[in-house]
């Protein structure tokens, strides 16, 4: 029998639920709150609460990080405790208040799931001899505990309880429970049954604790003495300075203030800024040099002096030279080059004009960031680049106010100081990857920076004076326009950069990438020779991206392999032809032979837009006996699923026109699948692709493998326009597909595709699903049967149609060559 917190006698049963606790050891007479979160532990508490005595065994686990301890990971000695209170928390955990009653030993784990239940035997304190020795030891422990309290280790509340304790074992448990011992040390105390032996261990622990606490107090005292000493030195130095002033010695502080005034005058600041700078210099002059605010003021004045208020670089207005530099640095990109030359032309005619705000949007690796450096070289301006990817703090743009410790200007002012002129080329890289949180929205702070009607008086929070940014040419880069807030996007002139074709990649790698990688890998031109065949193999079979980064990596790999041969002693030139490419780079990951080898039933080629360029998608369909349901797979979004159901609704409505029996839909399940199921897909532009694939499967007519298509489908069979036509067309070209079905209303977008690419592709504008089927299927569908469908018309017919501009639904004149 033991006594609980109400003074009642409680009998300890032989079997109890067990709660493994971590990072603490519970002692008898110890009242402690516990947070219980594990499912098995919650079940143990619920089992204990269901008992009339509300008893539970609390045993510590050996490894505190073990979420699911086994019997081997739990100490065999614990404390029988009574649950006094229990409360459920909103996060699913429960909080219990327990009181330790007595120690117990686990004899056997009778149950481990869903919670621990153990058979126990109570452990009582052994009888002790020698009361005189025990009394002396208890007094020593009390004295030690009082010293520990005086050193600030634990609170003084425990002293009120010490006077009423006469048992050595209970005294040892009380002290051990308040010292915050390690689990292993506390468990050793708990497992020591002989009271005097337990008290001796507490005595040793307290002696070590007093020694450590005394040393800490000594260290704190020494630190305080050092601070007093430094204050004494400060006052002595002040007295020396006062004596020097009385003797008429030179004042270095006065010279420093005069030097600052001269710097402010030399900067030719605007009147408002110069007035603020001189005001702060005056404050600094009246302030003691050792004051905490003096260094902050000095830093602020230095920033005002270093900011280029009126210093400008002279633009090189030679248009021919600028065009030569732009052409030398980048291939194609005609629209951007033309825009820069237009700016130079206007700048040549008008001396004072505001800098443009441009935004280059396109896939990764097409040269958006490097274009800014090329523009700076063409104009003869300084170049500054700021990466905005992942920036979430508004202070990164506007700066921190000077009241904060360690305050600094924002990245705009820092970039201007770095450039040293007030008209640099300022590249804001990855502007579409700005974030926002409780610290503000950086994109909102950029609204003033990127508005020519406002940025002539931009105020940084740190400087707090107007800074003219109207002479700066801001160039922003992004991969996605959709993630840029509309207000910010409206302030920028958007210029799209498409991906590169295989021919362009070959030209760029020959002119730019190969010479660069030869130099970076320590080779000489005579040691390596890239053949046209080898380069074309790398371009066509080892890269299928819109940009150039993977292509450059492969070229670098070929150079490194060659560099190793040279380092190993090979003489002569290494010829990089097709066989050498296969040897150095391994099997080609992209082979056209892996695509469709023949026309297939139920497999249509669609076109998709992604942030890294265009891609092709093969839409596959199958049918099986069923009840007319439709299955869409491939991690599709809601819009794409709705397009699939719209396509099926159209086919059901016009089943007779397509030669499909009505009973087919009642007895057939249709499965539409988009390969690469791990990649999320969404958008309406695959509507005609899904409709064509389903009709092909239900009619048994094959789809041409050399035709790709894109367009949104409606329930009535109309084909609606889509976006990203340029990227999709280049993707089809990279995969060797030359015939592309597009919506009629997308004909206007063909002008964005360079003429040399349009000449290699055949675009077929369509208005309805019938136009699509006439081109895509190998046989013509009628409600009376099938007729062999002619292949897309000859180039002569295409040219004639391009001239007349006429198009019909069922005639070959519906095919429109991009004009």
Short mmCIF file of C-alpha atoms in Angstrom, two decimals, residues 95-505:
data_model
loop_
_atom_site.label_atom_id
_atom_site.label_comp_id
_atom_site.label_asym_id
_atom_site.label_seq_id
_atom_site.Cartn_x
_atom_site.Cartn_y
_atom_site.Cartn_z
CA UNK A 95 -1.46 16.70 -21.37
CA UNK A 96 -1.47 14.79 -18.10
CA UNK A 97 -0.42 15.75 -14.58
CA UNK A 98 1.08 12.79 -12.68
CA UNK A 99 2.36 12.12 -9.17
CA UNK A 100 5.02 9.46 -8.55
CA UNK A 101 3.98 7.01 -5.81
CA UNK A 102 6.66 4.32 -5.60
CA UNK A 103 9.38 2.60 -7.56
CA UNK A 104 8.66 -0.66 -9.38
CA UNK A 105 10.55 -3.17 -11.49
CA UNK A 106 9.26 -4.52 -14.79
CA UNK A 107 9.17 -8.30 -14.54
CA UNK A 108 7.56 -9.02 -17.90
CA UNK A 109 6.04 -7.21 -20.88
CA UNK A 110 2.61 -8.85 -21.08
CA UNK A 111 1.54 -6.67 -24.01
CA UNK A 112 3.35 -4.42 -26.52
CA UNK A 113 0.56 -3.52 -28.96
CA UNK A 114 -1.49 -1.40 -29.25
CA UNK A 115 0.07 -0.16 -26.00
CA UNK A 116 2.53 -1.42 -23.42
CA UNK A 117 1.23 -3.41 -20.46
CA UNK A 118 3.69 -4.86 -17.94
CA UNK A 119 3.81 -7.09 -14.90
CA UNK A 120 5.61 -5.31 -12.07
CA UNK A 121 6.91 -5.81 -8.57
CA UNK A 122 7.04 -2.93 -6.11
CA UNK A 123 10.47 -1.78 -4.87
CA UNK A 124 10.68 -0.34 -1.35
CA UNK A 125 13.59 1.40 0.34
CA UNK A 126 15.83 -0.94 2.33
CA UNK A 127 16.22 -0.43 6.10
CA UNK A 128 19.34 1.51 7.05
CA UNK A 129 21.64 1.31 10.07
CA UNK A 130 23.65 4.09 11.67
CA UNK A 131 21.17 6.96 12.17
CA UNK A 132 24.00 9.28 13.28
CA UNK A 133 25.86 8.84 10.02
CA UNK A 134 22.63 9.19 8.07
CA UNK A 135 21.71 12.40 9.87
CA UNK A 136 25.16 13.85 9.14
CA UNK A 137 24.89 12.95 5.47
CA UNK A 138 21.43 14.48 5.20
CA UNK A 139 22.63 17.73 6.80
CA UNK A 140 25.58 17.87 4.38
CA UNK A 141 23.27 17.39 1.39
CA UNK A 142 20.97 20.16 2.68
CA UNK A 143 23.92 22.52 3.04
CA UNK A 144 25.15 21.67 -0.45
CA UNK A 145 21.67 22.23 -1.88
CA UNK A 146 21.46 25.64 -0.19
CA UNK A 147 24.79 26.60 -1.79
CA UNK A 148 23.55 25.46 -5.20
CA UNK A 149 20.43 27.61 -4.70
CA UNK A 150 22.57 30.61 -3.75
CA UNK A 151 24.55 30.18 -6.98
CA UNK A 152 21.33 30.36 -9.01
CA UNK A 153 21.09 26.79 -10.27
CA UNK A 154 17.57 26.06 -8.91
CA UNK A 155 14.84 28.05 -7.16
CA UNK A 156 14.58 28.54 -3.41
CA UNK A 157 11.07 27.01 -3.16
CA UNK A 158 12.56 23.60 -2.48
CA UNK A 159 13.92 24.77 0.90
CA UNK A 160 10.39 24.86 2.34
CA UNK A 161 10.03 21.13 1.70
CA UNK A 162 13.48 20.07 2.98
CA UNK A 163 12.72 20.71 6.66
CA UNK A 164 9.83 18.20 6.70
CA UNK A 165 11.83 15.35 5.15
CA UNK A 166 13.46 12.92 7.60
CA UNK A 167 13.99 9.92 5.31
CA UNK A 168 17.33 9.78 3.43
CA UNK A 169 15.82 8.00 0.41
CA UNK A 170 13.05 10.56 -0.04
CA UNK A 171 15.57 13.40 0.34
CA UNK A 172 17.77 11.85 -2.36
CA UNK A 173 14.79 11.48 -4.71
CA UNK A 174 13.67 15.07 -4.13
CA UNK A 175 17.10 16.53 -4.88
CA UNK A 176 17.62 14.30 -7.92
CA UNK A 177 14.26 15.33 -9.39
CA UNK A 178 15.18 19.05 -9.18
CA UNK A 179 18.79 18.98 -10.42
CA UNK A 180 17.98 18.39 -14.10
CA UNK A 181 20.32 15.41 -14.45
CA UNK A 182 20.99 13.44 -17.61
CA UNK A 183 18.64 10.51 -18.14
CA UNK A 184 21.41 7.96 -17.60
CA UNK A 185 22.57 9.60 -14.33
CA UNK A 186 19.04 10.03 -13.01
CA UNK A 187 18.21 6.41 -13.89
CA UNK A 188 21.25 5.26 -11.92
CA UNK A 189 19.92 7.14 -8.87
CA UNK A 190 16.47 5.60 -9.36
CA UNK A 191 17.87 2.06 -9.61
CA UNK A 192 19.87 2.43 -6.36
CA UNK A 193 17.61 0.89 -3.72
CA UNK A 194 19.74 1.44 -0.58
CA UNK A 195 18.83 4.97 0.71
CA UNK A 196 22.28 5.89 2.10
CA UNK A 197 24.00 4.76 -1.08
CA UNK A 198 21.53 6.83 -3.10
CA UNK A 199 22.15 9.86 -0.88
CA UNK A 200 25.93 9.46 -1.23
CA UNK A 201 25.61 9.60 -5.02
CA UNK A 202 23.53 12.76 -4.70
CA UNK A 203 26.25 14.17 -2.41
CA UNK A 204 28.92 13.53 -5.08
CA UNK A 205 26.77 15.06 -7.80
CA UNK A 206 26.11 18.18 -5.73
CA UNK A 207 29.83 18.56 -4.98
CA UNK A 208 30.64 18.54 -8.74
CA UNK A 209 27.77 20.94 -9.46
CA UNK A 210 28.99 23.39 -6.79
CA UNK A 211 32.49 23.32 -8.28
CA UNK A 212 31.17 24.10 -11.77
CA UNK A 213 28.83 26.84 -10.55
CA UNK A 214 31.62 28.44 -8.50
CA UNK A 215 33.84 28.51 -11.60
CA UNK A 216 31.04 30.13 -13.63
CA UNK A 217 30.56 32.80 -10.96
CA UNK A 218 34.31 33.49 -11.03
CA UNK A 219 34.26 33.90 -14.82
CA UNK A 220 31.33 36.32 -14.62
CA UNK A 221 33.13 38.32 -11.95
CA UNK A 222 36.25 38.57 -14.10
CA UNK A 223 34.19 39.75 -17.08
CA UNK A 224 32.59 42.43 -14.91
CA UNK A 225 36.03 43.56 -13.74
CA UNK A 226 37.17 43.82 -17.37
CA UNK A 227 34.17 46.02 -18.19
CA UNK A 228 34.98 48.26 -15.21
CA UNK A 229 38.58 48.47 -16.39
CA UNK A 230 37.53 49.50 -19.92
CA UNK A 231 35.27 52.20 -18.50
CA UNK A 232 38.17 53.49 -16.43
CA UNK A 233 40.36 53.61 -19.56
CA UNK A 234 37.62 55.50 -21.38
CA UNK A 235 37.48 58.24 -18.74
CA UNK A 236 41.27 58.51 -18.65
CA UNK A 237 41.40 58.90 -22.44
CA UNK A 238 38.75 61.60 -22.23
CA UNK A 239 40.88 63.46 -19.68
CA UNK A 240 43.93 63.16 -21.93
CA UNK A 241 41.92 64.54 -24.87
CA UNK A 242 40.73 67.48 -22.76
CA UNK A 243 44.33 68.22 -21.67
CA UNK A 244 45.49 68.15 -25.33
CA UNK A 245 42.73 70.58 -26.28
CA UNK A 246 43.83 72.95 -23.50
CA UNK A 247 47.44 72.73 -24.71
CA UNK A 248 46.35 73.56 -28.30
CA UNK A 249 47.31 70.24 -29.89
CA UNK A 250 45.83 69.42 -33.34
CA UNK A 251 42.33 67.90 -33.30
CA UNK A 252 42.15 64.90 -35.61
CA UNK A 253 38.35 64.85 -35.36
CA UNK A 254 38.12 68.37 -36.79
CA UNK A 255 40.28 67.35 -39.75
CA UNK A 256 38.06 64.33 -40.38
CA UNK A 257 34.87 66.46 -40.34
CA UNK A 258 36.44 68.98 -42.73
CA UNK A 259 37.42 66.15 -45.07
CA UNK A 260 33.80 64.91 -45.05
CA UNK A 261 32.51 68.38 -45.92
CA UNK A 262 34.89 68.55 -48.88
CA UNK A 263 33.74 65.14 -50.12
CA UNK A 264 30.09 66.22 -49.92
CA UNK A 265 30.87 69.36 -51.91
CA UNK A 266 32.81 67.38 -54.56
CA UNK A 267 29.93 64.93 -55.18
CA UNK A 268 27.70 67.63 -56.72
CA UNK A 269 24.62 66.26 -55.02
CA UNK A 270 21.14 67.65 -55.68
CA UNK A 271 20.41 70.58 -53.32
CA UNK A 272 18.00 68.56 -51.15
CA UNK A 273 20.49 65.71 -50.74
CA UNK A 274 23.44 68.03 -50.08
CA UNK A 275 21.47 69.84 -47.40
CA UNK A 276 20.70 66.53 -45.65
CA UNK A 277 24.33 65.38 -45.92
CA UNK A 278 25.69 68.62 -44.40
CA UNK A 279 23.09 68.41 -41.64
CA UNK A 280 24.25 64.90 -40.70
CA UNK A 281 27.93 65.98 -40.86
CA UNK A 282 27.07 68.79 -38.41
CA UNK A 283 25.44 66.31 -36.06
CA UNK A 284 28.48 64.06 -36.32
CA UNK A 285 30.74 67.01 -35.47
CA UNK A 286 28.83 67.75 -32.26
CA UNK A 287 28.71 64.08 -31.27
CA UNK A 288 31.32 62.31 -29.17
CA UNK A 289 33.42 59.90 -31.34
CA UNK A 290 32.83 57.01 -28.96
CA UNK A 291 29.03 57.41 -28.99
CA UNK A 292 27.11 54.46 -30.41
CA UNK A 293 25.29 56.64 -32.96
CA UNK A 294 28.50 58.20 -34.29
CA UNK A 295 29.55 55.15 -36.31
CA UNK A 296 26.02 54.85 -37.72
CA UNK A 297 26.02 58.49 -38.82
CA UNK A 298 29.48 58.16 -40.35
CA UNK A 299 28.34 55.11 -42.35
CA UNK A 300 25.26 57.00 -43.56
CA UNK A 301 27.30 59.98 -44.75
CA UNK A 302 29.72 57.61 -46.52
CA UNK A 303 26.78 56.05 -48.42
CA UNK A 304 25.56 59.51 -49.46
CA UNK A 305 29.04 60.38 -50.71
CA UNK A 306 29.56 57.07 -52.58
CA UNK A 307 26.19 57.12 -54.37
CA UNK A 308 26.59 58.42 -57.97
CA UNK A 309 24.16 61.35 -58.01
CA UNK A 310 25.35 63.12 -61.13
CA UNK A 311 28.20 60.98 -62.48
CA UNK A 312 27.24 59.42 -65.82
CA UNK A 313 29.00 57.35 -68.45
CA UNK A 314 28.98 58.63 -72.03
CA UNK A 315 26.90 56.49 -74.40
CA UNK A 316 28.55 55.23 -77.55
CA UNK A 317 25.99 56.21 -80.17
CA UNK A 318 27.64 54.44 -83.14
CA UNK A 319 24.79 52.24 -84.38
CA UNK A 320 26.98 50.17 -86.71
CA UNK A 321 29.41 49.38 -83.87
CA UNK A 322 26.57 48.49 -81.51
CA UNK A 323 25.00 46.17 -84.09
CA UNK A 324 28.34 44.47 -84.69
CA UNK A 325 28.82 43.87 -80.95
CA UNK A 326 25.30 42.48 -80.49
CA UNK A 327 25.69 40.18 -83.52
CA UNK A 328 29.08 39.06 -82.29
CA UNK A 329 27.79 38.12 -78.82
CA UNK A 330 24.45 36.53 -79.72
CA UNK A 331 23.06 34.68 -82.71
CA UNK A 332 19.60 35.64 -83.99
CA UNK A 333 17.46 37.45 -81.30
CA UNK A 334 16.65 40.06 -83.94
CA UNK A 335 13.78 41.72 -82.05
CA UNK A 336 15.91 42.51 -79.03
CA UNK A 337 18.79 43.82 -81.12
CA UNK A 338 16.39 45.95 -83.11
CA UNK A 339 14.91 47.41 -79.89
CA UNK A 340 18.39 48.37 -78.59
CA UNK A 341 19.32 50.01 -81.88
CA UNK A 342 16.03 51.95 -81.85
CA UNK A 343 16.89 53.25 -78.36
CA UNK A 344 20.33 54.32 -79.58
CA UNK A 345 18.83 56.06 -82.60
CA UNK A 346 16.41 58.08 -80.47
CA UNK A 347 19.18 58.80 -77.96
CA UNK A 348 21.28 60.15 -80.82
CA UNK A 349 18.50 62.53 -81.86
CA UNK A 350 17.42 63.48 -78.33
CA UNK A 351 19.95 64.19 -75.62
CA UNK A 352 17.68 63.71 -72.59
CA UNK A 353 15.41 60.65 -72.52
CA UNK A 354 14.21 58.13 -69.98
CA UNK A 355 15.75 54.68 -69.90
CA UNK A 356 13.53 51.85 -71.17
CA UNK A 357 12.19 49.10 -68.91
CA UNK A 358 12.60 45.80 -70.78
CA UNK A 359 11.65 42.26 -69.75
CA UNK A 360 13.19 39.29 -71.55
CA UNK A 361 10.93 36.24 -71.19
CA UNK A 362 11.88 32.79 -72.40
CA UNK A 363 13.07 29.29 -71.47
CA UNK A 364 16.23 28.76 -69.40
CA UNK A 365 19.52 28.83 -71.22
CA UNK A 366 18.57 31.01 -74.22
CA UNK A 367 20.85 33.90 -73.19
CA UNK A 368 18.57 36.36 -71.36
CA UNK A 369 21.06 37.35 -68.65
CA UNK A 370 24.07 37.48 -70.96
CA UNK A 371 22.11 39.79 -73.26
CA UNK A 372 22.24 42.48 -70.56
CA UNK A 373 26.03 42.29 -70.46
CA UNK A 374 26.14 42.48 -74.26
CA UNK A 375 23.88 45.56 -74.26
CA UNK A 376 26.14 47.26 -71.70
CA UNK A 377 29.16 46.56 -73.90
CA UNK A 378 27.38 47.91 -76.97
CA UNK A 379 26.34 51.14 -75.21
CA UNK A 380 29.58 51.57 -73.32
CA UNK A 381 27.79 51.55 -69.94
CA UNK A 382 28.49 49.87 -66.60
CA UNK A 383 26.75 46.54 -65.98
CA UNK A 384 25.01 45.57 -62.72
CA UNK A 385 23.20 42.29 -62.10
CA UNK A 386 20.91 41.59 -59.14
CA UNK A 387 19.38 38.14 -58.64
CA UNK A 388 15.84 38.34 -57.28
CA UNK A 389 15.18 34.59 -57.09
CA UNK A 390 13.79 33.74 -53.66
CA UNK A 391 13.83 37.34 -52.35
CA UNK A 392 10.92 37.77 -49.91
CA UNK A 393 11.86 40.87 -47.92
CA UNK A 394 10.73 44.28 -49.16
CA UNK A 395 13.81 45.78 -47.47
CA UNK A 396 15.96 43.98 -50.08
CA UNK A 397 14.62 46.53 -52.59
CA UNK A 398 13.96 49.62 -50.49
CA UNK A 399 16.55 49.07 -47.74
CA UNK A 400 16.22 49.18 -43.95
CA UNK A 401 15.49 52.28 -41.94
CA UNK A 402 18.51 53.65 -40.05
CA UNK A 403 16.88 52.99 -36.67
CA UNK A 404 17.71 49.28 -37.05
CA UNK A 405 21.05 47.86 -36.01
CA UNK A 406 23.10 46.86 -39.06
CA UNK A 407 20.78 48.72 -41.45
CA UNK A 408 21.86 48.95 -45.11
CA UNK A 409 20.40 50.39 -48.34
CA UNK A 410 18.48 48.11 -50.67
CA UNK A 411 19.92 46.28 -53.66
CA UNK A 412 19.03 49.11 -56.03
CA UNK A 413 21.20 51.66 -54.21
CA UNK A 414 23.93 49.06 -53.65
CA UNK A 415 23.94 48.32 -57.38
CA UNK A 416 24.20 52.02 -58.22
CA UNK A 417 27.17 52.38 -55.85
CA UNK A 418 28.77 49.29 -57.44
CA UNK A 419 28.33 50.75 -60.93
CA UNK A 420 29.68 54.18 -59.95
CA UNK A 421 27.43 55.89 -62.52
CA UNK A 422 23.76 56.89 -62.55
CA UNK A 423 23.00 55.30 -65.95
CA UNK A 424 24.15 51.64 -65.83
CA UNK A 425 22.50 48.62 -67.44
CA UNK A 426 20.69 47.15 -64.43
CA UNK A 427 19.67 43.48 -64.86
CA UNK A 428 16.96 42.23 -62.47
CA UNK A 429 17.43 38.49 -62.89
CA UNK A 430 14.63 35.95 -62.25
CA UNK A 431 11.98 38.57 -61.51
CA UNK A 432 9.27 35.91 -61.79
CA UNK A 433 10.67 34.09 -58.74
CA UNK A 434 10.07 36.88 -56.23
CA UNK A 435 8.27 35.78 -53.08
CA UNK A 436 6.36 37.53 -50.31
CA UNK A 437 5.74 36.90 -46.63
CA UNK A 438 5.22 38.81 -43.37
CA UNK A 439 8.24 41.02 -44.23
CA UNK A 440 6.45 42.56 -47.21
CA UNK A 441 6.10 42.09 -50.97
CA UNK A 442 9.25 42.93 -52.98
CA UNK A 443 7.30 42.98 -56.24
CA UNK A 444 5.20 45.86 -54.88
CA UNK A 445 8.40 47.74 -53.99
CA UNK A 446 9.57 47.31 -57.60
CA UNK A 447 6.50 49.14 -58.92
CA UNK A 448 8.16 52.50 -58.24
CA UNK A 449 11.59 51.36 -59.45
CA UNK A 450 10.30 50.13 -62.83
CA UNK A 451 8.00 53.07 -63.60
CA UNK A 452 9.67 55.88 -65.61
CA UNK A 453 6.98 58.27 -64.36
CA UNK A 454 7.98 57.67 -60.72
CA UNK A 455 11.57 56.43 -60.49
CA UNK A 456 13.08 59.88 -61.01
CA UNK A 457 12.53 60.38 -57.26
CA UNK A 458 13.01 56.89 -55.81
CA UNK A 459 13.40 56.95 -52.01
CA UNK A 460 15.39 54.23 -50.33
CA UNK A 461 14.42 53.74 -46.68
CA UNK A 462 18.06 53.97 -45.59
CA UNK A 463 19.06 57.08 -47.55
CA UNK A 464 15.59 58.70 -47.20
CA UNK A 465 16.42 61.21 -49.96
CA UNK A 466 15.19 61.12 -53.60
CA UNK A 467 17.43 59.23 -56.04
CA UNK A 468 16.98 59.67 -59.81
CA UNK A 469 16.75 56.28 -61.56
CA UNK A 470 15.29 57.56 -64.82
CA UNK A 471 18.63 57.27 -66.63
CA UNK A 472 19.05 53.61 -65.75
CA UNK A 473 18.16 51.00 -68.37
CA UNK A 474 16.42 48.23 -66.42
CA UNK A 475 16.42 44.76 -67.98
CA UNK A 476 14.34 42.11 -66.19
CA UNK A 477 14.53 38.39 -67.04
CA UNK A 478 11.96 35.68 -66.37
CA UNK A 479 10.89 32.21 -67.43
CA UNK A 480 7.17 32.66 -66.71
CA UNK A 481 5.14 35.82 -67.18
CA UNK A 482 2.11 34.40 -65.35
CA UNK A 483 3.79 34.53 -61.92
CA UNK A 484 4.65 38.24 -62.25
CA UNK A 485 1.93 40.49 -60.71
CA UNK A 486 -0.10 42.20 -63.41
CA UNK A 487 0.70 45.72 -62.15
CA UNK A 488 4.43 45.01 -62.37
CA UNK A 489 4.12 43.26 -65.74
CA UNK A 490 2.26 46.29 -67.12
CA UNK A 491 5.26 48.54 -66.37
CA UNK A 492 7.66 46.49 -68.50
CA UNK A 493 8.06 46.06 -72.25
CA UNK A 494 7.86 42.28 -72.74
CA UNK A 495 10.14 40.73 -75.36
CA UNK A 496 9.80 36.98 -75.88
CA UNK A 497 12.89 34.85 -76.53
CA UNK A 498 12.02 31.55 -78.26
CA UNK A 499 14.03 28.38 -78.00
CA UNK A 500 16.68 27.45 -80.53
CA UNK A 501 16.31 25.04 -83.44
CA UNK A 502 18.88 22.35 -84.15
CA UNK A 503 20.39 24.43 -86.94
CA UNK A 504 20.77 27.42 -84.63
CA UNK A 505 22.28 25.25 -81.90
#
